PDB file of C-alpha atoms in Angstrom:
ATOM      1  CA  MET L   1      55.315  53.482 -44.857  1.00 40.00           C
ATOM      2  CA  ASN L   2      56.233  49.861 -43.928  1.00 43.00           C
ATOM      3  CA  ASP L   3      57.179  47.329 -46.751  1.00 47.00           C
ATOM      4  CA  PRO L   4      54.176  45.030 -46.996  1.00 41.00           C
ATOM      5  CA  LYS L   5      56.579  42.371 -47.538  1.00 41.00           C
ATOM      6  CA  ASN L   6      58.153  42.977 -44.241  1.00 42.00           C
ATOM      7  CA  SER L   7      54.881  43.269 -42.441  1.00 40.00           C
ATOM      8  CA  ILE L   8      53.792  39.755 -43.671  1.00 35.00           C
ATOM      9  CA  ALA L   9      57.018  38.187 -42.799  1.00 38.00           C
ATOM     10  CA  PHE L  10      56.841  39.631 -39.395  1.00 34.00           C
ATOM     11  CA  LEU L  11      53.299  38.518 -38.781  1.00 34.00           C
ATOM     12  CA  ALA L  12      54.237  34.885 -40.186  1.00 34.00           C
ATOM     13  CA  THR L  13      57.172  35.016 -37.772  1.00 34.00           C
ATOM     14  CA  THR L  14      54.808  35.942 -34.852  1.00 35.00           C
ATOM     15  CA  VAL L  15      52.225  33.450 -35.579  1.00 30.00           C
ATOM     16  CA  LEU L  16      54.980  30.694 -35.861  1.00 32.00           C
ATOM     17  CA  LEU L  17      56.485  31.724 -32.623  1.00 30.00           C
ATOM     18  CA  PHE L  18      53.125  31.858 -30.575  1.00 29.00           C
ATOM     19  CA  ALA L  19      52.423  28.323 -32.342  1.00 30.00           C
ATOM     20  CA  THR L  20      55.751  27.121 -31.150  1.00 29.00           C
ATOM     21  CA  ALA L  21      55.303  28.362 -27.576  1.00 33.00           C
ATOM     22  CA  HIS L  22      51.576  27.114 -27.524  1.00 35.00           C
ATOM     23  CA  TRP L  23      52.715  23.597 -28.658  1.00 34.00           C
ATOM     24  CA  ALA L  24      55.416  23.618 -26.097  1.00 35.00           C
ATOM     25  CA  TYR L  25      53.322  24.472 -23.490  1.00 41.00           C
ATOM     26  CA  ALA L  26      50.520  22.023 -24.526  1.00 45.00           C
ATOM     27  CA  ALA L  27      52.977  19.171 -24.889  1.00 62.00           C
ATOM     28  CA  ASP L  28      54.371  19.149 -21.246  1.00 89.00           C
ATOM     29  CA  PRO L  29      53.659  15.692 -19.822  1.00 90.00           C
ATOM     30  CA  ALA L  30      55.804  16.125 -16.674  1.00 93.00           C
ATOM     31  CA  ALA L  31      53.888  19.294 -15.796  1.00 95.00           C
ATOM     32  CA  ALA L  32      50.704  17.764 -16.656  1.00 95.00           C
ATOM     33  CA  ALA L  33      51.452  14.897 -14.251  1.00 95.00           C
ATOM     34  CA  VAL L  34      52.171  17.204 -11.421  1.00 96.00           C
ATOM     35  CA  HIS L  35      48.624  18.768 -11.785  1.00 97.00           C
ATOM     36  CA  GLY L  36      47.144  15.343 -12.089  1.00 96.00           C
ATOM     37  CA  ASN L  37      48.789  14.000  -8.936  1.00 96.00           C
ATOM     38  CA  LYS L  38      47.447  17.171  -7.082  1.00 97.00           C
ATOM     39  CA  GLY L  39      44.032  16.538  -8.650  1.00 97.00           C
ATOM     40  CA  ASN L  40      44.108  13.133  -7.259  1.00 97.00           C
ATOM     41  CA  VAL L  41      45.260  14.079  -3.977  1.00 97.00           C
ATOM     42  CA  LEU L  42      42.414  16.573  -3.872  1.00 97.00           C
ATOM     43  CA  ALA L  43      39.684  14.353  -5.090  1.00 97.00           C
ATOM     44  CA  GLN L  44      40.493  11.762  -2.296  1.00 97.00           C
ATOM     45  CA  ALA L  45      40.116  14.535   0.118  1.00 97.00           C
ATOM     46  CA  ALA L  46      36.746  15.160  -1.455  1.00 97.00           C
ATOM     47  CA  LYS L  47      37.863  18.677  -2.650  1.00 98.00           C
ATOM     48  CA  TYR L  48      36.400  18.165  -6.003  1.00 97.00           C
ATOM     49  CA  ASP L  49      35.911  21.748  -7.332  1.00 98.00           C
ATOM     50  CA  GLU L  50      39.835  22.066  -6.485  1.00 98.00           C
ATOM     51  CA  ALA L  51      40.621  18.764  -8.268  1.00 97.00           C
ATOM     52  CA  ILE L  52      38.807  19.782 -11.410  1.00 98.00           C
ATOM     53  CA  VAL L  53      40.755  22.984 -11.454  1.00 98.00           C
ATOM     54  CA  GLU L  54      44.039  20.642 -11.397  1.00 97.00           C
ATOM     55  CA  PHE L  55      42.828  17.960 -13.800  1.00 97.00           C
ATOM     56  CA  THR L  56      41.706  20.978 -16.166  1.00 98.00           C
ATOM     57  CA  LYS L  57      45.258  22.407 -16.074  1.00 97.00           C
ATOM     58  CA  ALA L  58      46.771  18.975 -16.617  1.00 97.00           C
ATOM     59  CA  ILE L  59      44.560  18.309 -19.996  1.00 97.00           C
ATOM     60  CA  GLU L  60      45.580  21.886 -21.242  1.00 96.00           C
ATOM     61  CA  LEU L  61      49.347  20.423 -20.713  1.00 96.00           C
ATOM     62  CA  SER L  62      48.653  17.213 -22.073  1.00 95.00           C
ATOM     63  CA  PRO L  63      45.472  16.961 -24.063  1.00 96.00           C
ATOM     64  CA  SER L  64      46.187  13.859 -25.737  1.00 96.00           C
ATOM     65  CA  ASP L  65      46.243  11.837 -22.438  1.00 96.00           C
ATOM     66  CA  PRO L  66      42.974   9.780 -21.952  1.00 97.00           C
ATOM     67  CA  ARG L  67      43.994   9.035 -18.258  1.00 97.00           C
ATOM     68  CA  LEU L  68      43.509  12.709 -17.531  1.00 97.00           C
ATOM     69  CA  TYR L  69      39.963  12.763 -18.721  1.00 98.00           C
ATOM     70  CA  ASN L  70      39.068   9.569 -17.011  1.00 98.00           C
ATOM     71  CA  ASP L  71      40.472  11.306 -13.692  1.00 98.00           C
ATOM     72  CA  ARG L  72      38.505  14.402 -14.327  1.00 98.00           C
ATOM     73  CA  GLY L  73      35.158  12.464 -15.470  1.00 98.00           C
ATOM     74  CA  ARG L  74      35.401  10.485 -12.253  1.00 98.00           C
ATOM     75  CA  VAL L  75      35.280  13.598 -10.148  1.00 98.00           C
ATOM     76  CA  TYR L  76      32.359  15.109 -12.172  1.00 98.00           C
ATOM     77  CA  ARG L  77      30.822  11.773 -11.605  1.00 98.00           C
ATOM     78  CA  ALA L  78      31.360  12.160  -7.579  1.00 97.00           C
ATOM     79  CA  MET L  79      29.626  15.638  -7.987  1.00 98.00           C
ATOM     80  CA  ALA L  80      26.727  14.033  -9.768  1.00 97.00           C
ATOM     81  CA  LYS L  81      27.693  16.196 -12.870  1.00 98.00           C
ATOM     82  CA  TYR L  82      26.822  13.242 -15.201  1.00 98.00           C
ATOM     83  CA  THR L  83      26.973  15.338 -18.438  1.00 98.00           C
ATOM     84  CA  GLU L  84      30.234  16.673 -17.814  1.00 98.00           C
ATOM     85  CA  ALA L  85      31.601  13.453 -16.857  1.00 98.00           C
ATOM     86  CA  MET L  86      30.259  11.739 -19.935  1.00 98.00           C
ATOM     87  CA  ALA L  87      31.788  14.249 -22.181  1.00 98.00           C
ATOM     88  CA  ASP L  88      35.273  13.355 -20.564  1.00 98.00           C
ATOM     89  CA  PHE L  89      34.616   9.711 -20.692  1.00 98.00           C
ATOM     90  CA  ASP L  90      33.549  10.190 -24.463  1.00 98.00           C
ATOM     91  CA  LYS L  91      36.948  11.947 -25.014  1.00 98.00           C
ATOM     92  CA  SER L  92      38.912   9.065 -23.210  1.00 98.00           C
ATOM     93  CA  VAL L  93      37.393   6.489 -25.425  1.00 98.00           C
ATOM     94  CA  SER L  94      38.071   8.488 -28.524  1.00 98.00           C
ATOM     95  CA  LEU L  95      41.627   8.963 -27.580  1.00 98.00           C
ATOM     96  CA  ALA L  96      41.871   5.319 -26.524  1.00 98.00           C
ATOM     97  CA  PRO L  97      39.410   3.229 -28.271  1.00 98.00           C
ATOM     98  CA  LYS L  98      41.258  -0.047 -27.647  1.00 98.00           C
ATOM     99  CA  SER L  99      41.456   0.558 -23.733  1.00 98.00           C
ATOM    100  CA  GLU L 100      38.785  -1.030 -21.519  1.00 98.00           C
ATOM    101  CA  THR L 101      39.104   1.907 -19.112  1.00 98.00           C
ATOM    102  CA  GLY L 102      37.037   4.519 -20.985  1.00 98.00           C
ATOM    103  CA  TYR L 103      34.220   2.150 -21.562  1.00 98.00           C
ATOM    104  CA  ILE L 104      34.064   0.849 -17.902  1.00 98.00           C
ATOM    105  CA  GLU L 105      34.003   4.511 -16.682  1.00 98.00           C
ATOM    106  CA  ARG L 106      31.346   5.512 -19.377  1.00 98.00           C
ATOM    107  CA  GLY L 107      29.283   2.569 -18.312  1.00 98.00           C
ATOM    108  CA  GLN L 108      29.470   3.325 -14.615  1.00 98.00           C
ATOM    109  CA  ASN L 109      28.449   6.653 -15.330  1.00 98.00           C
ATOM    110  CA  GLN L 110      25.183   5.155 -16.758  1.00 98.00           C
ATOM    111  CA  VAL L 111      24.896   2.975 -13.656  1.00 98.00           C
ATOM    112  CA  MET L 112      25.151   5.915 -11.289  1.00 98.00           C
ATOM    113  CA  GLN L 113      21.953   7.245 -13.038  1.00 98.00           C
ATOM    114  CA  ASN L 114      20.025   3.893 -12.966  1.00 98.00           C
ATOM    115  CA  LYS L 115      20.530   3.444 -16.786  1.00 98.00           C
ATOM    116  CA  PHE L 116      21.484  -0.207 -16.414  1.00 98.00           C
ATOM    117  CA  GLU L 117      20.384  -1.120 -19.914  1.00 98.00           C
ATOM    118  CA  GLU L 118      22.200   1.691 -21.428  1.00 98.00           C
ATOM    119  CA  ALA L 119      25.609   0.640 -19.561  1.00 98.00           C
ATOM    120  CA  LEU L 120      25.564  -2.726 -21.161  1.00 98.00           C
ATOM    121  CA  PRO L 121      27.039  -1.934 -24.582  1.00 98.00           C
ATOM    122  CA  ASP L 122      30.160  -0.170 -22.974  1.00 98.00           C
ATOM    123  CA  TYR L 123      30.535  -3.064 -20.454  1.00 98.00           C
ATOM    124  CA  ASN L 124      30.149  -5.463 -23.204  1.00 98.00           C
ATOM    125  CA  LYS L 125      32.960  -3.654 -24.980  1.00 98.00           C
ATOM    126  CA  ALA L 126      35.251  -3.614 -22.001  1.00 98.00           C
ATOM    127  CA  VAL L 127      34.788  -7.438 -21.788  1.00 98.00           C
ATOM    128  CA  GLU L 128      35.867  -7.649 -25.042  1.00 98.00           C
ATOM    129  CA  LEU L 129      38.661  -5.663 -25.095  1.00 98.00           C
ATOM    130  CA  ALA L 130      40.069  -7.045 -21.709  1.00 98.00           C
ATOM    131  CA  PRO L 131      38.654 -10.422 -21.211  1.00 98.00           C
ATOM    132  CA  THR L 132      41.075 -11.101 -18.090  1.00 98.00           C
ATOM    133  CA  ASN L 133      40.189  -7.827 -16.311  1.00 98.00           C
ATOM    134  CA  PRO L 134      37.906  -8.701 -13.379  1.00 98.00           C
ATOM    135  CA  ILE L 135      36.383  -5.255 -13.038  1.00 98.00           C
ATOM    136  CA  CYS L 136      34.625  -5.647 -16.475  1.00 98.00           C
ATOM    137  CA  TYR L 137      32.671  -8.674 -15.366  1.00 98.00           C
ATOM    138  CA  ASP L 138      32.303  -7.357 -11.860  1.00 98.00           C
ATOM    139  CA  ARG L 139      30.724  -4.099 -13.260  1.00 98.00           C
ATOM    140  CA  ARG L 140      28.794  -5.903 -15.875  1.00 98.00           C
ATOM    141  CA  GLY L 141      27.362  -8.447 -13.271  1.00 98.00           C
ATOM    142  CA  PHE L 142      26.094  -5.438 -11.215  1.00 98.00           C
ATOM    143  CA  ALA L 143      24.262  -4.117 -14.257  1.00 98.00           C
ATOM    144  CA  PHE L 144      22.589  -7.631 -14.939  1.00 98.00           C
ATOM    145  CA  TYR L 145      21.631  -7.728 -11.276  1.00 98.00           C
ATOM    146  CA  ASN L 146      19.747  -4.666 -11.313  1.00 98.00           C
ATOM    147  CA  LEU L 147      17.995  -5.642 -14.614  1.00 98.00           C
ATOM    148  CA  HIS L 148      16.875  -8.860 -12.664  1.00 98.00           C
ATOM    149  CA  ARG L 149      18.934 -10.837 -15.102  1.00 98.00           C
ATOM    150  CA  TYR L 150      20.396 -13.072 -12.102  1.00 98.00           C
ATOM    151  CA  ASP L 151      21.682 -16.086 -14.093  1.00 98.00           C
ATOM    152  CA  ASP L 152      23.846 -13.663 -16.063  1.00 98.00           C
ATOM    153  CA  ALA L 153      24.979 -11.734 -12.955  1.00 98.00           C
ATOM    154  CA  VAL L 154      26.027 -14.922 -11.598  1.00 98.00           C
ATOM    155  CA  LYS L 155      28.084 -15.835 -14.496  1.00 98.00           C
ATOM    156  CA  ASP L 156      29.858 -12.648 -14.554  1.00 98.00           C
ATOM    157  CA  TYR L 157      30.484 -12.543 -10.813  1.00 98.00           C
ATOM    158  CA  THR L 158      31.787 -15.973 -11.181  1.00 98.00           C
ATOM    159  CA  ALA L 159      34.091 -15.007 -14.123  1.00 98.00           C
ATOM    160  CA  SER L 160      35.417 -12.000 -11.820  1.00 98.00           C
ATOM    161  CA  ILE L 161      35.997 -14.254  -9.030  1.00 98.00           C
ATOM    162  CA  GLU L 162      38.135 -16.637 -11.152  1.00 98.00           C
ATOM    163  CA  LYS L 163      40.292 -13.953 -12.100  1.00 98.00           C
ATOM    164  CA  LYS L 164      40.537 -12.195  -8.746  1.00 97.00           C
ATOM    165  CA  PRO L 165      39.180 -14.521  -5.857  1.00 97.00           C
ATOM    166  CA  ASP L 166      40.352 -12.289  -3.028  1.00 97.00           C
ATOM    167  CA  ASN L 167      37.426  -9.570  -3.491  1.00 97.00           C
ATOM    168  CA  PRO L 168      34.985  -9.979  -0.682  1.00 97.00           C
ATOM    169  CA  LEU L 169      32.623  -7.374  -2.585  1.00 97.00           C
ATOM    170  CA  THR L 170      32.253  -9.755  -5.393  1.00 98.00           C
ATOM    171  CA  PHE L 171      31.222 -12.625  -3.152  1.00 98.00           C
ATOM    172  CA  ASN L 172      28.840 -10.428  -1.587  1.00 98.00           C
ATOM    173  CA  ARG L 173      27.198  -9.517  -4.803  1.00 98.00           C
ATOM    174  CA  ARG L 174      27.023 -12.980  -6.010  1.00 98.00           C
ATOM    175  CA  ALA L 175      25.380 -14.164  -2.844  1.00 98.00           C
ATOM    176  CA  ASP L 176      22.759 -11.388  -3.433  1.00 98.00           C
ATOM    177  CA  ALA L 177      22.154 -12.798  -7.045  1.00 98.00           C
ATOM    178  CA  TYR L 178      21.585 -16.231  -5.573  1.00 98.00           C
ATOM    179  CA  TYR L 179      19.565 -15.212  -2.787  1.00 97.00           C
ATOM    180  CA  ALA L 180      17.164 -13.219  -5.367  1.00 97.00           C
ATOM    181  CA  MET L 181      16.849 -16.985  -7.092  1.00 97.00           C
ATOM    182  CA  ASN L 182      16.060 -18.473  -3.804  1.00 96.00           C
ATOM    183  CA  GLN L 183      19.437 -20.545  -3.752  1.00 97.00           C
ATOM    184  CA  PHE L 184      20.187 -20.021  -0.455  1.00 97.00           C
ATOM    185  CA  ALA L 185      22.956 -22.519   0.074  1.00 97.00           C
ATOM    186  CA  PRO L 186      25.178 -21.181  -2.739  1.00 97.00           C
ATOM    187  CA  ALA L 187      24.416 -17.592  -1.090  1.00 98.00           C
ATOM    188  CA  LEU L 188      25.449 -18.856   2.254  1.00 97.00           C
ATOM    189  CA  ALA L 189      28.703 -20.364   0.862  1.00 98.00           C
ATOM    190  CA  ASP L 190      29.725 -16.894  -0.661  1.00 98.00           C
ATOM    191  CA  ILE L 191      28.793 -14.887   2.321  1.00 98.00           C
ATOM    192  CA  GLU L 192      31.147 -17.426   4.494  1.00 97.00           C
ATOM    193  CA  ALA L 193      33.889 -16.451   1.887  1.00 98.00           C
ATOM    194  CA  ALA L 194      33.311 -12.879   1.874  1.00 98.00           C
ATOM    195  CA  LEU L 195      33.596 -12.890   5.663  1.00 97.00           C
ATOM    196  CA  LYS L 196      37.012 -14.901   5.637  1.00 97.00           C
ATOM    197  CA  LEU L 197      38.303 -12.463   3.452  1.00 97.00           C
ATOM    198  CA  LYS L 198      36.962  -9.571   5.555  1.00 96.00           C
ATOM    199  CA  PRO L 199      36.015 -10.723   9.001  1.00 96.00           C
ATOM    200  CA  ASP L 200      33.511  -8.821  11.298  1.00 90.00           C
ATOM    201  CA  ASP L 201      31.963  -6.771   8.370  1.00 95.00           C
ATOM    202  CA  PHE L 202      28.633  -5.665   9.583  1.00 96.00           C
ATOM    203  CA  ASP L 203      26.744  -5.925   6.456  1.00 95.00           C
ATOM    204  CA  THR L 204      28.065  -9.343   5.526  1.00 96.00           C
ATOM    205  CA  THR L 205      27.369 -10.568   9.057  1.00 96.00           C
ATOM    206  CA  GLN L 206      23.835  -9.316   8.818  1.00 96.00           C
ATOM    207  CA  LYS L 207      23.497 -11.316   5.652  1.00 95.00           C
ATOM    208  CA  LEU L 208      24.812 -14.438   7.141  1.00 95.00           C
ATOM    209  CA  ALA L 209      22.112 -14.178   9.660  1.00 95.00           C
ATOM    210  CA  VAL L 210      19.233 -13.924   7.206  1.00 96.00           C
ATOM    211  CA  VAL L 211      20.664 -16.672   4.853  1.00 96.00           C
ATOM    212  CA  ARG L 212      20.963 -18.933   7.773  1.00 95.00           C
ATOM    213  CA  ALA L 213      17.529 -18.541   8.961  1.00 94.00           C
ATOM    214  CA  LYS L 214      16.254 -19.349   5.449  1.00 93.00           C
ATOM    215  CA  LEU L 215      18.129 -22.514   5.581  1.00 94.00           C
ATOM    216  CA  ALA L 216      16.952 -23.610   8.932  1.00 91.00           C
ATOM    217  CA  THR L 217      14.788 -26.400   9.142  1.00 70.00           C
ATOM    218  CA  PRO L 218      11.082 -25.415   9.849  1.00 70.00           C
ATOM    219  CA  LYS L 219       9.801 -26.652  13.334  1.00 63.00           C
ATOM    220  CA  PRO L 220       6.900 -28.767  13.052  1.00 61.00           C
ATOM    221  CA  VAL L 221       3.664 -26.775  13.519  1.00 63.00           C
ATOM    222  CA  VAL L 222       1.644 -27.963  16.734  1.00 62.00           C
ATOM    223  CA  GLN L 223      -1.935 -28.076  15.951  1.00 65.00           C
ATOM    224  CA  ASN L 224      -3.667 -26.606  19.323  1.00 64.00           C
ATOM    225  CA  THR L 225      -6.734 -28.887  20.170  1.00 57.00           C
ATOM    226  CA  PRO L 226      -9.689 -26.249  20.414  1.00 62.00           C
ATOM    227  CA  PRO L 227     -11.421 -26.352  23.895  1.00 60.00           C
ATOM    228  CA  SER L 228     -14.628 -28.688  23.762  1.00 60.00           C
ATOM    229  CA  THR L 229     -17.761 -26.696  23.407  1.00 61.00           C
ATOM    230  CA  PRO L 230     -19.828 -27.358  26.406  1.00 62.00           C
ATOM    231  CA  GLU L 231     -23.388 -28.708  25.979  1.00 63.00           C
ATOM    232  CA  PRO L 232     -26.110 -26.232  26.381  1.00 64.00           C
ATOM    233  CA  PRO L 233     -28.337 -26.833  29.498  1.00 63.00           C
ATOM    234  CA  PRO L 234     -31.769 -28.471  28.718  1.00 59.00           C
ATOM    235  CA  ALA L 235     -34.517 -26.255  28.157  1.00 58.00           C
ATOM    236  CA  PRO L 236     -36.862 -25.592  31.036  1.00 62.00           C
ATOM    237  CA  MET L 237     -39.958 -27.732  31.207  1.00 58.00           C
ATOM    238  CA  ASP L 238     -43.209 -26.177  30.437  1.00 61.00           C
ATOM    239  CA  PRO L 239     -45.293 -25.511  33.540  1.00 62.00           C
ATOM    240  CA  ARG L 240     -48.356 -26.979  32.196  1.00 67.00           C
ATOM    241  CA  ILE L 241     -46.492 -30.096  31.564  1.00 63.00           C
ATOM    242  CA  LYS L 242     -45.208 -30.052  35.190  1.00 60.00           C
ATOM    243  CA  ILE L 243     -48.781 -29.621  36.299  1.00 66.00           C
ATOM    244  CA  GLY L 244     -50.074 -32.518  34.214  1.00 62.00           C
ATOM    245  CA  ILE L 245     -47.335 -34.817  35.379  1.00 65.00           C
ATOM    246  CA  GLY L 246     -48.026 -33.946  39.153  1.00 62.00           C
ATOM    247  CA  ALA L 247     -51.928 -34.409  38.609  1.00 62.00           C
ATOM    248  CA  GLY L 248     -51.414 -37.752  36.839  1.00 64.00           C
ATOM    249  CA  ALA L 249     -49.078 -38.869  39.972  1.00 63.00           C
ATOM    250  CA  LEU L 250     -51.547 -37.994  42.507  1.00 67.00           C
ATOM    251  CA  LEU L 251     -54.343 -39.981  40.357  1.00 66.00           C
ATOM    252  CA  VAL L 252     -52.018 -42.875  40.536  1.00 61.00           C
ATOM    253  CA  LEU L 253     -51.473 -42.491  44.166  1.00 65.00           C
ATOM    254  CA  ILE L 254     -55.139 -42.225  45.009  1.00 66.00           C
ATOM    255  CA  ILE L 255     -55.968 -45.558  43.096  1.00 66.00           C
ATOM    256  CA  ILE L 256     -53.155 -47.350  44.934  1.00 63.00           C
ATOM    257  CA  ILE L 257     -54.609 -46.310  48.309  1.00 63.00           C
ATOM    258  CA  VAL L 258     -58.014 -47.215  47.232  1.00 55.00           C
ATOM    259  CA  LEU L 259     -57.082 -50.656  46.198  1.00 57.00           C
ATOM    260  CA  VAL L 260     -55.043 -51.106  49.245  1.00 51.00           C
ATOM    261  CA  SER L 261     -57.866 -50.227  51.344  1.00 58.00           C
ATOM    262  CA  ARG L 262     -60.380 -52.770  49.621  1.00 57.00           C
ATOM    263  CA  ARG L 263     -57.965 -55.684  50.147  1.00 53.00           C
ATOM    264  CA  LYS L 264     -57.872 -54.873  53.919  1.00 51.00           C
ATOM    265  CA  SER L 265     -61.565 -54.813  54.071  1.00 47.00           C
ATOM    266  CA  ARG L 266     -61.889 -58.059  52.331  1.00 45.00           C
ATOM    267  CA  GLY L 267     -59.336 -59.600  54.762  1.00 44.00           C
ATOM    268  CA  TYR L 268     -56.689 -60.323  52.134  1.00 36.00           C
TER     269      TYR L 268
END
């Protein structure tokens, strides 16, 4: 029979070796980066299932890297797997609570489900953590816009533009907010700025035409004179009246003839 002490020592050694091997496997950021890069290439090619496999391998190799969870979460989100995406963004936030990235991505996951109110706490935290990051303001501005809080949207888009004045999308979005408030002049200025940054963009060009039409001086309304109504023809005379008039005229004529005849007979 084997010595129990030797068996325990062997078991302990085996567990230690296994744990050491697993630790070495799990803490291999270089290998994780290889899989992560493959995952990004596959994601850009819209090969989402394969990308998930690569990111999962990367996470197994480097489970404490929040970037990998953000990457895999974005792919899940692109696949409309919002529950899985939220789990990855939650993990990213727990690993890097002082980084705005996880909060931005988690907020965007809510926005993709039209949960704009639910997205605001994460966007607010992102702005708090990274007040110089234009993306934080741009994303929160989009949530405000969809909540019909147009003034807040304009403020956030303005902050984003101040920090990154070469993004035509933000100018377009601020123009949308101005348009929603019937402020067509500043909307036009933003659309023109967007076209300078991205000339001949079809959607922006269409917006330009719409806003210019809103700003065009209305033409005076010409009042068309209605045609005069013709007077109705007189009503036909009653035949009895006609007979009476005729008889009266005949009687007058007879009297005149009689008078004339008498004068002639008297030699007048």
